[in-house]
Structures are given as structure tokens and as C-alpha cells.
Tab-separated table of C-alpha atoms and ligand atoms in Angstrom:
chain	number	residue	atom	x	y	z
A	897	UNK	CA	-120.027	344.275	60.202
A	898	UNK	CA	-118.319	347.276	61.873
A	899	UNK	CA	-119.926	350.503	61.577
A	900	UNK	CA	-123.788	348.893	62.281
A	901	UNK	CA	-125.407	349.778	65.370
A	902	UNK	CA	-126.434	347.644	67.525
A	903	UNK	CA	-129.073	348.208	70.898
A	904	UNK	CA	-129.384	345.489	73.473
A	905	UNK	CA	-131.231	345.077	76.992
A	906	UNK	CA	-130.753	343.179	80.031
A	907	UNK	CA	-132.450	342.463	82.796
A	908	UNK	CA	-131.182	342.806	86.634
A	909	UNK	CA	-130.718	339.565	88.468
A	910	UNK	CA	-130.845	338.907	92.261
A	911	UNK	CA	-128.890	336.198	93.758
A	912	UNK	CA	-130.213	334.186	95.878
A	913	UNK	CA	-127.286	331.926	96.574
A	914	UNK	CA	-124.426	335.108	97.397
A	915	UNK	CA	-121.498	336.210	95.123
A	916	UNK	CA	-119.540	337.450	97.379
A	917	UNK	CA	-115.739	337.301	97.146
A	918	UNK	CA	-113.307	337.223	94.524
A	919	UNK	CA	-110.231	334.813	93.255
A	920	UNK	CA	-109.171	337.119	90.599
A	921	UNK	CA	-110.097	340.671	91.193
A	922	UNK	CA	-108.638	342.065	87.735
A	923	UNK	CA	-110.576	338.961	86.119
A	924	UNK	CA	-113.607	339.215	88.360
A	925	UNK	CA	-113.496	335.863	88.968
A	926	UNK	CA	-115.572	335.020	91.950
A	927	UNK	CA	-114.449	332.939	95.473
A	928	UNK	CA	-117.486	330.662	94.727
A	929	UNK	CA	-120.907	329.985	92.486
A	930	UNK	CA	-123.624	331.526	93.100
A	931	UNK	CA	-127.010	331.306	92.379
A	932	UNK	CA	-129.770	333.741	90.687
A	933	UNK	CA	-133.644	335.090	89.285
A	934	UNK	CA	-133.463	337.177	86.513
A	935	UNK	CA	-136.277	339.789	86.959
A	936	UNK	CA	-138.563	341.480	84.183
A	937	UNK	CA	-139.002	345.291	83.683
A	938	UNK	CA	-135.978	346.554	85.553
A	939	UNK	CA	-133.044	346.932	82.588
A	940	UNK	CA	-130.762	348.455	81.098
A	941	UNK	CA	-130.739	349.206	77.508
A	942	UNK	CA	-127.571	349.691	75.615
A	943	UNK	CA	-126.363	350.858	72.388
A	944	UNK	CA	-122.901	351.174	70.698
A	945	UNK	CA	-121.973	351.713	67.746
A	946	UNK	CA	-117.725	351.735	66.258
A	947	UNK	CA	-116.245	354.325	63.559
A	948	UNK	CA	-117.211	357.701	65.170
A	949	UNK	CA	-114.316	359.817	65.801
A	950	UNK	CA	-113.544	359.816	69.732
A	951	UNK	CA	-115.104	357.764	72.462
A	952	UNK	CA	-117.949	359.004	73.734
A	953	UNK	CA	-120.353	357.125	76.452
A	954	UNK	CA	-124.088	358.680	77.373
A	955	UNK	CA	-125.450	357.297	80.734
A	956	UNK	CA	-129.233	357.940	81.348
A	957	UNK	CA	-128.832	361.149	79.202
A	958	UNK	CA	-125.931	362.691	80.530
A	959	UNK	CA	-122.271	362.522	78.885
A	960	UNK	CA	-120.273	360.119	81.473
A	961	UNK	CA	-117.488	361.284	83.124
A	962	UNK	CA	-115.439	360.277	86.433
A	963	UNK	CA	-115.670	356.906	87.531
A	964	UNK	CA	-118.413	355.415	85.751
A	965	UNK	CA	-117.486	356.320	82.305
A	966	UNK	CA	-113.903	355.077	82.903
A	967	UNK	CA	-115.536	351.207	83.706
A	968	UNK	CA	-118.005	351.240	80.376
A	969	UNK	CA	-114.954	352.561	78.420
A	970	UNK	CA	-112.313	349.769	79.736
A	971	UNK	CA	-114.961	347.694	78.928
A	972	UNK	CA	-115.139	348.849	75.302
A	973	UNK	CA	-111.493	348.489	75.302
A	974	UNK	CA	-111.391	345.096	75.801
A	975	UNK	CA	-113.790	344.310	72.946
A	976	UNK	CA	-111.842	346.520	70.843
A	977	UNK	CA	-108.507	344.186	71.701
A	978	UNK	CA	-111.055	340.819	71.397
A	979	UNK	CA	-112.310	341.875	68.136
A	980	UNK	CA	-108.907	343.393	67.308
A	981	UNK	CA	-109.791	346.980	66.452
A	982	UNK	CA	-109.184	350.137	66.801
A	983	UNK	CA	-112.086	352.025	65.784
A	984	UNK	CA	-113.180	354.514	68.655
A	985	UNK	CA	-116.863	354.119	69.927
A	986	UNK	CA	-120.219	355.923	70.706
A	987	UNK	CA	-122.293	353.926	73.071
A	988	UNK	CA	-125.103	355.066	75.207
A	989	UNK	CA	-127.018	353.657	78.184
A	990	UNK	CA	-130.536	353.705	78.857
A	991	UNK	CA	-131.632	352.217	82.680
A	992	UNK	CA	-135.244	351.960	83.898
A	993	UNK	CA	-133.265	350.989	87.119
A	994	UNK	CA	-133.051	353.448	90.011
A	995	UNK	CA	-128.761	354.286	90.202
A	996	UNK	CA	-126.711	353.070	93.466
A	997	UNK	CA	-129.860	351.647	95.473
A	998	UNK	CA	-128.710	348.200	95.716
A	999	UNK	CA	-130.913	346.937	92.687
A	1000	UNK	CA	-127.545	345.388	91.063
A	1001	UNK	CA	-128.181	347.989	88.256
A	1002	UNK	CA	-124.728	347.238	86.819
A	1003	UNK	CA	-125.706	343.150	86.416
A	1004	UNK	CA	-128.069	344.732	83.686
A	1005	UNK	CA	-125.885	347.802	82.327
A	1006	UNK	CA	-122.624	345.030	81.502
A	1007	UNK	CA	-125.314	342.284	80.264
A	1008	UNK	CA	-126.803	344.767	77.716
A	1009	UNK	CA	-123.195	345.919	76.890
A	1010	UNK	CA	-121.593	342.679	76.354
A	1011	UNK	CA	-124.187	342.039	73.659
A	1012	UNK	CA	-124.608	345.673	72.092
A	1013	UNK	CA	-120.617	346.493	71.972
A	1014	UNK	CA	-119.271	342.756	70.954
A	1015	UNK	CA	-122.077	342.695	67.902
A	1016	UNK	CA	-121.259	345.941	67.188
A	1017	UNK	CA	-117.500	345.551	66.752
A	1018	UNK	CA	-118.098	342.659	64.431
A	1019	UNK	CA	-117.717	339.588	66.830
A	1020	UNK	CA	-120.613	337.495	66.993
A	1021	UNK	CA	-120.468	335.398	70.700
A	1022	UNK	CA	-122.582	332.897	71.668
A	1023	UNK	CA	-124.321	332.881	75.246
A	1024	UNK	CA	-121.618	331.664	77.073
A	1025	UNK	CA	-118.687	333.984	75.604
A	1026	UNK	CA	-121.314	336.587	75.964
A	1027	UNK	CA	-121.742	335.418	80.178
A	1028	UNK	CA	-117.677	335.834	80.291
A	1029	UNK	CA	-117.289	339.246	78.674
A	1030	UNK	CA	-119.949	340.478	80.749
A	1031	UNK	CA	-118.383	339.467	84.188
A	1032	UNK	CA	-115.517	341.202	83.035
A	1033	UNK	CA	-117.363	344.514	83.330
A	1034	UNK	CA	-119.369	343.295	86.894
A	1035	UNK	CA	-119.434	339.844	88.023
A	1036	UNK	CA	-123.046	339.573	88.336
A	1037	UNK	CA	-123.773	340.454	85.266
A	1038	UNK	CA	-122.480	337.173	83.757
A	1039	UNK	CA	-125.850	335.722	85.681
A	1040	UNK	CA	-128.007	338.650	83.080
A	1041	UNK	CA	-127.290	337.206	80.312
A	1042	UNK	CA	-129.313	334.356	80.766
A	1043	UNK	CA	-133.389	334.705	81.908
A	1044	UNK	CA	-135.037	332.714	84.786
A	1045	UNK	CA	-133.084	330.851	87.323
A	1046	UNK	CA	-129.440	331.093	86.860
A	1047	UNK	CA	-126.106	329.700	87.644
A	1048	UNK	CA	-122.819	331.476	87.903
A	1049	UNK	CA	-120.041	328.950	88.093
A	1050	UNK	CA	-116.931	329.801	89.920
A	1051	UNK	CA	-114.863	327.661	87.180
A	1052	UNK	CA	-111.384	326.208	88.164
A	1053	UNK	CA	-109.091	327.897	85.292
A	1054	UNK	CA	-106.600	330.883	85.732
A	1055	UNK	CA	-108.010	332.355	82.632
A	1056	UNK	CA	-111.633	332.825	84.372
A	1057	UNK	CA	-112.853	330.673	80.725
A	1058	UNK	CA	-114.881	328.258	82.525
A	1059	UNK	CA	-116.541	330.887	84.923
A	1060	UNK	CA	-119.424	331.510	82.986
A	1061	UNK	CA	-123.057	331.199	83.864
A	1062	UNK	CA	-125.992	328.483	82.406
A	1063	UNK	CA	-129.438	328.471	82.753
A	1064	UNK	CA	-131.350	326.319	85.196
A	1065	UNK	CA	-134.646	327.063	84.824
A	1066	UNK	CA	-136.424	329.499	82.127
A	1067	UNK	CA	-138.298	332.536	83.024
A	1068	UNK	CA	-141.704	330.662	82.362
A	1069	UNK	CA	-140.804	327.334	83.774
A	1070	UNK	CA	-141.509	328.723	87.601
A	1071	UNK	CA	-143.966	331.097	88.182
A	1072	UNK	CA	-142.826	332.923	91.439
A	1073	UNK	CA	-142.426	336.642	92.495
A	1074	UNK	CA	-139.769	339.053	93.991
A	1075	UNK	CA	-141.327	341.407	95.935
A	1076	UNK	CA	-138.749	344.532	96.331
A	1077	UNK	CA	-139.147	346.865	99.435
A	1078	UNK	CA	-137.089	350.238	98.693
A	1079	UNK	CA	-135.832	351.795	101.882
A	1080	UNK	CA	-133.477	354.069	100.524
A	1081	UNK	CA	-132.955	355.734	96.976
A	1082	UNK	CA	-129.338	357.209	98.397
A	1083	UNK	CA	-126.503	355.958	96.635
A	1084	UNK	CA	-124.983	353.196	98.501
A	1085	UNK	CA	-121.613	353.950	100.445
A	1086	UNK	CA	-119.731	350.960	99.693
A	1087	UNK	CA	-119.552	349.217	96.301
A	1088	UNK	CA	-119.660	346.133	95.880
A	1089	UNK	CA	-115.874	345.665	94.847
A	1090	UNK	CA	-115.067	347.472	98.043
A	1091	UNK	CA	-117.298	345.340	100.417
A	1092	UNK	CA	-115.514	342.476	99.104
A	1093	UNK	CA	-112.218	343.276	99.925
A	1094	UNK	CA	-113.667	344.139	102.969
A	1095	UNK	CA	-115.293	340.894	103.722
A	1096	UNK	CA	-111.892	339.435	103.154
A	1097	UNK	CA	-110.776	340.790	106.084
A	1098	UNK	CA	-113.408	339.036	108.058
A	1099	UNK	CA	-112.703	335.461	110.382
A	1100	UNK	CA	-116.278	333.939	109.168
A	1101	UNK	CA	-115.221	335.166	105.099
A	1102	UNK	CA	-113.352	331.055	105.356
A	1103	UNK	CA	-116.397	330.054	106.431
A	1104	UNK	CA	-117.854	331.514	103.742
A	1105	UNK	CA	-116.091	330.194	100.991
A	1106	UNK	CA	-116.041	326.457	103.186
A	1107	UNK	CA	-120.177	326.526	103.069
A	1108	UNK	CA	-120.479	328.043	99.623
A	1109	UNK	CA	-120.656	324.394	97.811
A	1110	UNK	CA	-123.362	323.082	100.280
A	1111	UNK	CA	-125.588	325.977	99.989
A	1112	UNK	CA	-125.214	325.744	95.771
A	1113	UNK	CA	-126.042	321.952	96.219
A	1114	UNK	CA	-129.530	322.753	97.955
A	1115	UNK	CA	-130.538	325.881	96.064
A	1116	UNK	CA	-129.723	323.595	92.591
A	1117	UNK	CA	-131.508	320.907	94.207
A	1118	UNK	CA	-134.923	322.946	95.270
A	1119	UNK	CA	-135.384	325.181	92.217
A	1120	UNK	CA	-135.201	321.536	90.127
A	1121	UNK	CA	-137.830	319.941	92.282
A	1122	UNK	CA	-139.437	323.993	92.121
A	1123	UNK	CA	-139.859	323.708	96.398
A	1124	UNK	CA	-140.220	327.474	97.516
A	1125	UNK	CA	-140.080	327.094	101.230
A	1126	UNK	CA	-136.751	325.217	100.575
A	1127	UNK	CA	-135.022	327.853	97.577
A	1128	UNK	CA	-136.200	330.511	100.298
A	1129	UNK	CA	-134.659	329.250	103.203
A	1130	UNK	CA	-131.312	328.500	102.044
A	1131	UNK	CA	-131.819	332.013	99.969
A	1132	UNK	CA	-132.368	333.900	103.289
A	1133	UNK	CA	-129.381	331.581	104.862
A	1134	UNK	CA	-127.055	332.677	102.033
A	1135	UNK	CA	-127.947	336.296	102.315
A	1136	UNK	CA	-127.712	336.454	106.752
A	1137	UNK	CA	-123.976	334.468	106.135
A	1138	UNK	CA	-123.047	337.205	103.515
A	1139	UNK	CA	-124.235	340.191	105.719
A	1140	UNK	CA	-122.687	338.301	108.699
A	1141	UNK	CA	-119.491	338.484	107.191
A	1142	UNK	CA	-119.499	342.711	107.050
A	1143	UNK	CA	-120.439	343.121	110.798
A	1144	UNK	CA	-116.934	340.776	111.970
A	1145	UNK	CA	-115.176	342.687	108.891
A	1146	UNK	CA	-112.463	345.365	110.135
A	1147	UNK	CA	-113.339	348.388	109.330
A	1148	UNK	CA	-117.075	346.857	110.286
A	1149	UNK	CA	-119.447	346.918	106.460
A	1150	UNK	CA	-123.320	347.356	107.694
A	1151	UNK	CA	-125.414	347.452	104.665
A	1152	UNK	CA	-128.762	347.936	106.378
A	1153	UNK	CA	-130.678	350.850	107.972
A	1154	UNK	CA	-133.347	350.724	110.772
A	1155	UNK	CA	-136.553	349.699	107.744
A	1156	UNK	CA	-134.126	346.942	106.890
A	1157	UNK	CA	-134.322	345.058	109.836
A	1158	UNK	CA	-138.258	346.164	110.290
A	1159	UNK	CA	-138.954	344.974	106.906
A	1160	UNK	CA	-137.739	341.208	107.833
A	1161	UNK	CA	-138.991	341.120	110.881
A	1162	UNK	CA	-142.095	341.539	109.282
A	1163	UNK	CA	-141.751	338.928	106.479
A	1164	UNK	CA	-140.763	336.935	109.062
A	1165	UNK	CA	-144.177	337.775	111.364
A	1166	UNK	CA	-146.180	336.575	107.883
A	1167	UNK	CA	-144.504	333.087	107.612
A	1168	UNK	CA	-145.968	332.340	111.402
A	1169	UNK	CA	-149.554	333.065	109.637
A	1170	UNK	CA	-148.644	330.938	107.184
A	1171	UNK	CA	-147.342	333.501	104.160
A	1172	UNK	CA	-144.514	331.447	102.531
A	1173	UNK	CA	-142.062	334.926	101.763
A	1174	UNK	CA	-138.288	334.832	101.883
A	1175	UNK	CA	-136.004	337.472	102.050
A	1176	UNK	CA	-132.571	337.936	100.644
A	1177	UNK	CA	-130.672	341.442	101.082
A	1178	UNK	CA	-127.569	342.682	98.326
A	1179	UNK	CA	-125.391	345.209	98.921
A	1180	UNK	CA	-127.641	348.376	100.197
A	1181	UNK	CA	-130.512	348.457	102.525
A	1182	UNK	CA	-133.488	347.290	100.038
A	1183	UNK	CA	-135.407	343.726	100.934
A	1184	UNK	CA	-136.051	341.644	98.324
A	1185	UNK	CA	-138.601	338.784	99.045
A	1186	UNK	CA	-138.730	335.486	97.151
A	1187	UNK	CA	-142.505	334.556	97.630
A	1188	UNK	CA	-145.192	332.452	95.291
A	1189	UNK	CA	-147.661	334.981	92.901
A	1190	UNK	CA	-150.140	334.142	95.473
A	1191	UNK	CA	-148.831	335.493	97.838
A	1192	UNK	CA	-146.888	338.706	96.366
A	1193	UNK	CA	-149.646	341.337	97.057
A	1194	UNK	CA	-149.520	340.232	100.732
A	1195	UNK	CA	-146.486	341.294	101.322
A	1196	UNK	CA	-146.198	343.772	99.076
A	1197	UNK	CA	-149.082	345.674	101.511
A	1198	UNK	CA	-147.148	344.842	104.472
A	1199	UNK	CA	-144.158	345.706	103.601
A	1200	UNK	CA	-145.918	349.499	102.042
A	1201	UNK	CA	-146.567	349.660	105.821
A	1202	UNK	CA	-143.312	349.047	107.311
A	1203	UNK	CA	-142.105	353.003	108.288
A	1204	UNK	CA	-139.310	353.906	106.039
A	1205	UNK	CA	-140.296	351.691	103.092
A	1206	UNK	CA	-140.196	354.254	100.002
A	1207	UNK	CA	-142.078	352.212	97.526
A	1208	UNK	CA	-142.442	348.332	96.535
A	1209	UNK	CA	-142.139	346.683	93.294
A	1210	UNK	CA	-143.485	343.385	92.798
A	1211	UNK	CA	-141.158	341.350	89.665
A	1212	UNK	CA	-141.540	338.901	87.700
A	1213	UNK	CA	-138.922	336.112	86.605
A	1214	UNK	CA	-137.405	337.577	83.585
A	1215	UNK	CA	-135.967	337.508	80.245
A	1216	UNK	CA	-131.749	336.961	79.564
A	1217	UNK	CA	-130.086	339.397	77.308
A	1218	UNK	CA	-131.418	340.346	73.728
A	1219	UNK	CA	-129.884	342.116	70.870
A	1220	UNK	CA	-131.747	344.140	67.894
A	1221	UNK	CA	-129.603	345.200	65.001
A	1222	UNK	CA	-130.566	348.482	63.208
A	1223	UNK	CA	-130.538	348.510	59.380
B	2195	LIG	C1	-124.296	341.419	96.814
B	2195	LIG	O1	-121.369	341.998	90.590
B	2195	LIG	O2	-121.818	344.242	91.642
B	2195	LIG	O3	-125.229	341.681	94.643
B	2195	LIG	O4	-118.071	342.055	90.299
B	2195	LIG	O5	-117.296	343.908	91.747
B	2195	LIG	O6	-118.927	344.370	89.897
B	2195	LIG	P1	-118.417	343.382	90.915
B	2195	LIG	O7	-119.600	343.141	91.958
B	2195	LIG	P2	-121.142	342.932	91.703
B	2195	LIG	O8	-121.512	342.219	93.085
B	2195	LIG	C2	-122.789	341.744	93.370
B	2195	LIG	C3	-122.853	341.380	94.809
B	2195	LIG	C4	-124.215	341.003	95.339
B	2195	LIG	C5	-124.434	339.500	95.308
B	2195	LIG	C6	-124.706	338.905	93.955
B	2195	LIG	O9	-125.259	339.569	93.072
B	2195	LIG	O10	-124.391	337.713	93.817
């Protein structure tokens, strides 16, 4: 029913098979599949509600302007046209995410919104209209709608229909940890969408997009069998290709700062003694390491001691997308 409000939250994901590259920009439709772990505890909660008399969008307290109220209310506008109204919109953001610092915040912000502003303008979407909607506001955040181990499909049709994302594996069918070294809190330089264009520029982006199918293959393959060392490696594979891709770009894209490098040459250092950690890198200078719970608080201490490292988190695999409908 229009006019109820409705509150959602999602959960960031981190791919460990890359997204990176698109077929339809407008669409967000993505060059290839990719792979992810929804984590626990780092979300965005979102709430919208239709009938109020202008458009109005709150992010972490503050009334949105510029950029980043222009993308939440395009994305209201195309539920509006879905759900074929007109009614303007109140909606307001909540993130226990840190903004800009590579945590793929917005995975979490378009998850929660796909479910908040679709329920609250009356349509009522199952899990896979609900993964499509959401990649139309960020392509990752197609993967947050489901928990656990995910897969984002690149699909085959011009309408982006069949590019939606399924579960593999549920939040409590693998008990592993991401262990999340935080080198900067800066905002990051180049989004995303930007990087991507840029990476297009690159000779190794064919490569890319050649290898992409292989790489889904094993990652599918290991997370079914639940084989860490062998999700890890072709994690940390997919992640080196990815960044590979921004150093031959032109203008060069360099993601990383000096603890970057430190911080995986020091995960690295622990798998000779035997600590089974893998890393995987997005787009900012954070390391994220894919690792077994026995192992998280391990590298969590080694990583605190790696110069430059501003804190760690250690996640859990988390829940997909959840709605709760005031009376
Ligand atoms: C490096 O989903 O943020 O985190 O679709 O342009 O919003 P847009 O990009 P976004 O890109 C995420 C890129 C990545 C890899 C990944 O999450 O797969």
C-alpha cells in the first residue's frame, strides 16, 4: 500500500571473484560474473516512505545534496516509473559503514534501497527482481541482496533481465572470516564507475574479460567443495588481474598506498608459517583477507602491526537484504 513506510538493511559484500567492467554502463550491466561474501555488521539501513510533498533524501543525518543525492533520487525515479507513480518521496539512509574507504558502502546503501523504496511504492519483488533493481543503483549491490556466498551473473540479454545474482552458499553454511585492514579513511579518488572506464583503456582489460569464465568456474567449484586455500587463491588471483589492469591503464589507476603493499606482504609472510589468509583488494587501499575463524585473530594482530594500518575489523559471513514494515 502506498503511503506505509517501509525500513530495510543490507549488508556490504566483497567480491572475491572481480566485477570489474561494464557491457551496459546506463544498465550497469557488468563485462563478466563475479563472485562474492556477504559480511555481517557493516550496513546500510534505509527507509522511504511515498506521499510527502517534495523529494527529500537524508544520508547519515545530513540532507543530501550534489552528487550523491542525485544517484538515490534517480534511483527513486525509476521505482516511481516501475510501480507507475508519481507520488514524491522521503527516504533516509542510515550506514554503520565508514563513506568512500573502499568498503563497497554503496553494495549495502542500493541493497537496502531496492527493498525499502520498491515495498514502499506498493510493488512487492521477489529476490531476484529485488537483485536487478538494485544493480541499477550500483552493480554490486545486486550481490547484497542475497547473504553468504554469492553469485552475480553477467546474463546474456540487452535488457540486463537475466543479470541478477543467486545464492551459493548461506551465511551459516561456511564458517570463515574476512579480516579487514583499514589503511586509509580518505575518500577514495576514483570511483568505481570511473576506474572502469579506465580499465577499458587498458591492453590486459581483453584479458580480463577472456579469463573471467575460468576464474568463476574455480571459485564456484571451491566454495561447493568449501576448500579455503583454493577460494583464496583464485580470490587473490582475481583481485592482482583486476589491479593489474589500472597500472597498464592510460591515464595509469593505482588504488594502493605504501600499507597496501606492506599489509600483503605480510599475509603473505604468514602463509610460509603455515597461516592459510588470502587477500583480495577493491577499489581503495584497504586489505581484505579471506582466512578460516581459526585463524582470523592471527592476522588480525599482524596486520594491527603493519605501519599505516588505521584499525582492523574482523567479519563474519552475513545476512542478504531484509525488510520491516511499520504499522
Ligand atoms: C572493485 O558496484 O561500486 O568493488 O556499478 O559503477 O556502482 P558501480 O560499481 P561498484 O563496483 C564495485 C567494484 C569492486 C569489485 C566488486 O565489488 O565486484
Amino acid at each position: 500500500m502506498l503511503g506505509a513506510e517501509t525500513t530495510a538493511r543490507a549488508n556490504v559484500n566483497v567480491a572475491l571473484v572481480k566485477y570489474w567492467g561494464k557491457r551496459d554502463p546506463a544498465l550497469n550491466l557488468p563485462a563478466t560474473g563475479s563472485i562474492s561474501l556477504t559480511l555481517e555488521g557493516l550496513g546500510v539501513e534505509a527507509t522511504c516512505v511515498f506521499g510527502v510533498e517534495s523529494d527529500r533524501c537524508t544520508i547519515d543525518g545530513d540532507a543530501a545534496v550534489g552528487p550523491d543525492a542525485d544517484r538515490v533520487l534517480r534511483f527513486v525515479d525509476l521505482v516511481r516509473s516501475e510501480a507507475r507513480i508519481e507520488a514524491r518521496a522521503r527516504v533516509v539512509t542510515t550506514s554503520s559503514v565508514p563513506k568512500g574507504v573502499g568498503l563497497a558502502s554503496s553494495a549495502a546503501a542500493f541493497a537496502s534501497l531496492a527493498v525499502a523504496v520498491s515495498r514502499a511504492a506498493g510493488l512487492r519483488l521477489e529476490a531476484p527482481a529485488l537483485s536487478a533493481l538494485a544493480r541499477r543503483g550500483s552493480g554490486s549491490a545486486a550481490r547484497s541482496i542475497y547473504g553468504g556466498f554469492v553469485e552475480w551473473h553477467r546474463g546474456e540479454r540487452a535488457d540486463g533481465r537475466d543479470s541478477i545474482a543467486e545464492p551459493l552458499l548461506a551465511p551459516g553454511d561456511w564458517d570463515v572470516r574476512m579480516v579487514v585492514a583499514v589503511t586509509s579513511t580518505a575518500r577514495k579518488a576514483v570511483s568505481s564507475s570511473d576506474g572502469m572506464r579506465r580499465a577499458a583503456t587498458s591492453p590486459l582489460y581483453p584479458a580480463w574479460v577472456e579469463t573471467a569464465e575460468r576464474d568463476l568456474a574455480e571459485a564456484r567449484r571451491a566454495i561447493a567443495a568449501r576448500d579455503l586455500d583454493a577460494v583464496g587463491q583464485v580470490a587473490e588471483h582475481s583481485a592482482l588481474k583486476m589491479h593489474a589492469i589500472g597500472l597498464a591503464a592510460r591515464p595509469p589507476l593505482l588504488y594502493w598506498r605504501g600499507a597496501t603493499v606492506d599489509c600483503v606482504h605480510r599475509v603473505w609472510a604468514l602463509r610460509e608459517e603455515g597461516v592459510r589468509g588470502y587477500v583480495t583488494i577493491d577499489a581503495g587501499p584497504q586489505v581484505k583477507v579471506l582466512c578460516a575463524p581459526s585463524d582470523a585473530e592471527r592476522i588480525a594482530g599482524a596486520l594491527r602491526g603493519v605501519p599505516g594500518v588505521e584499525r582492523v575489523l574482523t567479519c563474519l559471513p552475513g545476512r542478504g537484504a531484509e525488510t520491516r514494515e511499520c504499522p
